[in-house]
mmCIF file of C-alpha atoms in Angstrom:
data_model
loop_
_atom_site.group_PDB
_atom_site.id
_atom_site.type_symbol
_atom_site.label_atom_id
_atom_site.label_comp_id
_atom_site.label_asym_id
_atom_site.label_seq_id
_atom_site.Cartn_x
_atom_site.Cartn_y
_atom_site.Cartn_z
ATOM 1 C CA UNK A 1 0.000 0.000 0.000
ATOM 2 C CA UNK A 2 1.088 3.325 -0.887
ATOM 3 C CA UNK A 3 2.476 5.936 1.717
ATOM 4 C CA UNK A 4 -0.938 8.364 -0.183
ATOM 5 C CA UNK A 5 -3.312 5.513 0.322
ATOM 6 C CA UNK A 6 -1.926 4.612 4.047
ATOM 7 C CA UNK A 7 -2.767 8.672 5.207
ATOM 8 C CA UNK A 8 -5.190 9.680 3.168
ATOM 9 C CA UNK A 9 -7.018 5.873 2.418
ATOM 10 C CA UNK A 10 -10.612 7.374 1.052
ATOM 11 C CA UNK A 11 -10.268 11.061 -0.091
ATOM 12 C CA UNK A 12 -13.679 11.791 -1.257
ATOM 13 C CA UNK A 13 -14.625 10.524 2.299
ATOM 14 C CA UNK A 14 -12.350 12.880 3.628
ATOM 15 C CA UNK A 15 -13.506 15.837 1.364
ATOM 16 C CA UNK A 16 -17.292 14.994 2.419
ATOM 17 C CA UNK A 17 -16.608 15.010 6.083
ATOM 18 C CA UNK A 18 -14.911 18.203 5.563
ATOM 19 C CA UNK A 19 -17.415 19.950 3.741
ATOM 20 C CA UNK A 20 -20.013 18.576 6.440
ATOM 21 C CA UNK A 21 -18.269 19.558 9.055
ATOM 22 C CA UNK A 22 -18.194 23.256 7.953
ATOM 23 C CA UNK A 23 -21.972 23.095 7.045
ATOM 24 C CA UNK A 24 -23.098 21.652 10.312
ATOM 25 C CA UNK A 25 -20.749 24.574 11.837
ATOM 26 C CA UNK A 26 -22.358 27.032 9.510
ATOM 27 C CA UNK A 27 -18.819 28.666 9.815
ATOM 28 C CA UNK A 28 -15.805 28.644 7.396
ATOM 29 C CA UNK A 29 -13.196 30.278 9.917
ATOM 30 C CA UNK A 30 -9.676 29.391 9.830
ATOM 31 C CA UNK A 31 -10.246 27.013 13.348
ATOM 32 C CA UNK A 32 -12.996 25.378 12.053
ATOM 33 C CA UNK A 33 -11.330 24.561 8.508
ATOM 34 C CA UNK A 34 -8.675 23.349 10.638
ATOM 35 C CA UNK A 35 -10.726 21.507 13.127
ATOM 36 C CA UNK A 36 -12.553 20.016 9.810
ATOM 37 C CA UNK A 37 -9.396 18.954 8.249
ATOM 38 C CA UNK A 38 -8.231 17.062 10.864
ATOM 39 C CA UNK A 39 -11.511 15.322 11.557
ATOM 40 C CA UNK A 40 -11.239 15.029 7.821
ATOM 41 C CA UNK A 41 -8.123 13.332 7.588
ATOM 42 C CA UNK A 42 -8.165 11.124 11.077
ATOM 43 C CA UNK A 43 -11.826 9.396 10.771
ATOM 44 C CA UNK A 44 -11.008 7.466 7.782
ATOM 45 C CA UNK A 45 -7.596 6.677 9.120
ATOM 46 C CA UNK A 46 -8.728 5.178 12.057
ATOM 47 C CA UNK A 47 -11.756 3.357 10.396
ATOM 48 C CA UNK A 48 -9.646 1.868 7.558
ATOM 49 C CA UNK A 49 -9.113 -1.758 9.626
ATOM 50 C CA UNK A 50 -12.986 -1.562 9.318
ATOM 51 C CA UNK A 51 -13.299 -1.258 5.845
ATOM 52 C CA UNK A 52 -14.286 -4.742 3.965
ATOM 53 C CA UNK A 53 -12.304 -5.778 1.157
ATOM 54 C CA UNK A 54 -13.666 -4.260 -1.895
ATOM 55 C CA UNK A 55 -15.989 -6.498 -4.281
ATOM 56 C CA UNK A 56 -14.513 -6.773 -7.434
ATOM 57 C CA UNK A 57 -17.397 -5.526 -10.189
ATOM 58 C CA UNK A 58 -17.448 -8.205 -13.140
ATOM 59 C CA UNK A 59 -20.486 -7.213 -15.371
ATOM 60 C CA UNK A 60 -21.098 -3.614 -15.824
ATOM 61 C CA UNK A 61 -23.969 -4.597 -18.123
ATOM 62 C CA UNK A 62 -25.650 -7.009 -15.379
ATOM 63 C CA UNK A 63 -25.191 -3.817 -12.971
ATOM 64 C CA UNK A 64 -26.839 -1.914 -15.810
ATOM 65 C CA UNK A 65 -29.892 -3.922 -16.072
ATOM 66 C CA UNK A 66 -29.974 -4.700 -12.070
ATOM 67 C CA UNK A 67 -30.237 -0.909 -12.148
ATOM 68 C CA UNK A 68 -33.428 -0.609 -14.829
ATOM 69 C CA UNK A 69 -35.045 -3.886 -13.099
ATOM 70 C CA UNK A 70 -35.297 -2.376 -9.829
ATOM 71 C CA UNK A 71 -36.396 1.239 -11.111
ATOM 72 C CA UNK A 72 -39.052 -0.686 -12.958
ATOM 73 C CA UNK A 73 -39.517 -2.846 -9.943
ATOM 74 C CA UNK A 74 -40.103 0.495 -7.792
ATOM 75 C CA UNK A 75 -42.303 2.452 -10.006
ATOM 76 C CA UNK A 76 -44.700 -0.821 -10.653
ATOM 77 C CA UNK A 77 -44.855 -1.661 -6.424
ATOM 78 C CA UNK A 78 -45.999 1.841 -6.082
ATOM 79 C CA UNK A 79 -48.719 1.700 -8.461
ATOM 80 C CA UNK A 80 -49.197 -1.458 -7.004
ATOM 81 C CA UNK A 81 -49.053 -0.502 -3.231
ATOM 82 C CA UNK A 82 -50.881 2.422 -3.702
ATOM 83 C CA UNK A 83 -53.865 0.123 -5.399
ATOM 84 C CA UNK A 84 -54.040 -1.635 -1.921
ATOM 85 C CA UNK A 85 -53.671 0.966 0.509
ATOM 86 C CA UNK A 86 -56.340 3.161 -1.273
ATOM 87 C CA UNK A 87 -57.964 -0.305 -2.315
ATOM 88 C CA UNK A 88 -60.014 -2.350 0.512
ATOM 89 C CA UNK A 89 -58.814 -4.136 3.628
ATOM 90 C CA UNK A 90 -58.882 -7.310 2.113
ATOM 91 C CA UNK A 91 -56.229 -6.484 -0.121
ATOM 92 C CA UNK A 92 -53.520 -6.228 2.132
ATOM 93 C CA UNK A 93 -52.248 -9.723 3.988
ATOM 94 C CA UNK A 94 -49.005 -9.142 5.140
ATOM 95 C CA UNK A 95 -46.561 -12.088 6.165
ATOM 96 C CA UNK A 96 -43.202 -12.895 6.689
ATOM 97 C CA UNK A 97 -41.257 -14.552 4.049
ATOM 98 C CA UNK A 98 -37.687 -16.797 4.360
ATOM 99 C CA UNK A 99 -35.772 -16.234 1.605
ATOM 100 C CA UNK A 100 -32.807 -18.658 0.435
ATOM 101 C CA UNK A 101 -29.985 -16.464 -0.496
ATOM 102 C CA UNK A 102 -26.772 -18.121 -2.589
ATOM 103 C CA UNK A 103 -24.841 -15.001 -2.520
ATOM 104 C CA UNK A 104 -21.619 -15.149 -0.620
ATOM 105 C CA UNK A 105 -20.226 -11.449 -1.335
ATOM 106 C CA UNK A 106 -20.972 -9.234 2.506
ATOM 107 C CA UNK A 107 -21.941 -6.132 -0.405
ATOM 108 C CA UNK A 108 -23.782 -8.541 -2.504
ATOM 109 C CA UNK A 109 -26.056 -9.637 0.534
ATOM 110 C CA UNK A 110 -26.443 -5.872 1.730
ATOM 111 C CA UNK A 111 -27.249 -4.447 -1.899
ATOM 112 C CA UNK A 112 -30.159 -7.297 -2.019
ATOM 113 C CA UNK A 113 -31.288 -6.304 1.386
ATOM 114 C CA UNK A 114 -31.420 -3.204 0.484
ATOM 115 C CA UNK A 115 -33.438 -3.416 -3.214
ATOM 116 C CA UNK A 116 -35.560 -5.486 -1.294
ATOM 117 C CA UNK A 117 -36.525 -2.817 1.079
ATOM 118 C CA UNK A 118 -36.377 -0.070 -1.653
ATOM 119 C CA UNK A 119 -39.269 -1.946 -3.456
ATOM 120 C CA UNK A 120 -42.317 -0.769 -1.925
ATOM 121 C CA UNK A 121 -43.970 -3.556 -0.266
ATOM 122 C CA UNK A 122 -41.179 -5.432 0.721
ATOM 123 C CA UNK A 123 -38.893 -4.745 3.608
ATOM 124 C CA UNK A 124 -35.661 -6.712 4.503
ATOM 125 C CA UNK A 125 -36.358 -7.723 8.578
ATOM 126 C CA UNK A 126 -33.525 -9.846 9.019
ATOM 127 C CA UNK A 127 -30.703 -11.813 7.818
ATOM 128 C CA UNK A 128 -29.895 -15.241 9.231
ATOM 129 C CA UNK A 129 -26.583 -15.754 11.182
ATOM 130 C CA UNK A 130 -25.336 -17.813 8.617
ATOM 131 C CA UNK A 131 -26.045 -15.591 5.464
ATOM 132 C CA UNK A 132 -28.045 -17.735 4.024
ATOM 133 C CA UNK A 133 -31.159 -16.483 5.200
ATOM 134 C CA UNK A 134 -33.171 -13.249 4.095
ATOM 135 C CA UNK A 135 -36.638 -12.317 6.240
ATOM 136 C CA UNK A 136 -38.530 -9.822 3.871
ATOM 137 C CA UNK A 137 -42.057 -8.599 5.443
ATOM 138 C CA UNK A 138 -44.652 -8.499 2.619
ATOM 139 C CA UNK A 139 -47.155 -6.461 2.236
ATOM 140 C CA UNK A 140 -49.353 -8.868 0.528
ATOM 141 C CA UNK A 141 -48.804 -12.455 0.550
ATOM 142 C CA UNK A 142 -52.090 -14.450 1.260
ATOM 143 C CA UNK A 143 -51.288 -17.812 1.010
ATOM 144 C CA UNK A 144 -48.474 -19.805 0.566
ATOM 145 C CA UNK A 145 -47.915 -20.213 -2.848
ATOM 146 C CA UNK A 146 -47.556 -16.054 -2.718
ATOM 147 C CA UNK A 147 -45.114 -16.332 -0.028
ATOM 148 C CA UNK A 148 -43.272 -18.759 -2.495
ATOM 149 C CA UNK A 149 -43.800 -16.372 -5.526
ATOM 150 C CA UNK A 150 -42.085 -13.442 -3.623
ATOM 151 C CA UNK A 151 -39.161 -15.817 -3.034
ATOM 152 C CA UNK A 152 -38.857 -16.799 -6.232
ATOM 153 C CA UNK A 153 -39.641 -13.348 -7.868
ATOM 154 C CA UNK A 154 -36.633 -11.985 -5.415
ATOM 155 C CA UNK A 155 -33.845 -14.669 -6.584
ATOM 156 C CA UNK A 156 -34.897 -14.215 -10.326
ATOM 157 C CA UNK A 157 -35.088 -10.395 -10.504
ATOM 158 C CA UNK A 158 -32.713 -9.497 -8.105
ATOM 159 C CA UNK A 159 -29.881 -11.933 -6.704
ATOM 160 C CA UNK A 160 -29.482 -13.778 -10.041
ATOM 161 C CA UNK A 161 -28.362 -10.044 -11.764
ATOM 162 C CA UNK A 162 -26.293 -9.898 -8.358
ATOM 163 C CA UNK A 163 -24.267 -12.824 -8.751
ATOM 164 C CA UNK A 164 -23.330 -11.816 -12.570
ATOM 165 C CA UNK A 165 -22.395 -8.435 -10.676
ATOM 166 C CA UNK A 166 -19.767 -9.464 -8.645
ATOM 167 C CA UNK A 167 -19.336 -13.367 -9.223
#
């Protein structure tokens, strides 16, 4: 590792914190720059043993159409969420779902969490201890053969185009 990387290990995360420091200060005197730069420049030093090992990106055209299948995803659950929240009672049966997860990648499994909970209707409750275990709460899953579907809708649409992402 470089002697740049070792002092300075994320620089636009040591740009942001300065720039957030002097906001939340709402001052831009010389203390405060200096005050700023030193947060600036120490946080990410000391949280570098924290950082994961980056995931190496292998399909920027999988990311690509992960990207358009959950912006699709999102607009159609809101349509579809609003429907039932505006709709009547009966059309909301929430449940808990299990879902199997294959991916082994730490940012894999927290990307998928987090689609997951960026699709309306669906949030990510839990993940098992061994990773191989994702509790979404529907919104709507009656029966189950719709607990199933929401499963299998989740590994097709969204941890399939994860695994081409990173391997």
């Amino acid at each position: 590792m470089s002697l740049r990387h070792r002092l300075l290990p994320s620089p636009m995360t040591s740009v942001a914190l300065l720039l957030a420091w002097l906001m939340l200060n709402e001052s831009a005197s010389p203390g405060q720059w200096l005050l700023g730069a030193l947060l600036a420049l120490t946080i990410p030093w000391l949280l570098m043993p924290l950082r994961p090992a980056r995931s190496p990106l292998r399909s920027w055209q999988a990311l690509m159409r992960l990207v358009i299948v959950v912006l699709w995803d999102i607009l159609r659950s809101n349509l579809d969420v609003a429907r039932r929240v505006l709709g009547p009672d009966a059309a909301i049966q929430p449940r808990f779902v299990w879902v199997p997860i294959d991916l082994r990648d730490p940012l894999a499994i927290v990307l998928l969490a987090g689609i997951v909970t960026t699709t309306p209707g669906t949030i990510s409750a839990e993940l098992s201890d061994d990773r191989r275990w994702l509790l979404v709460h529907a919104l709507h899953a009656p029966d189950d053969a719709a607990a199933a579907a929401i499963a299998a809708d989740i590994k097709s649409r969204y941890e399939a185009l994860l695994m081409e992402v990173f391997g």
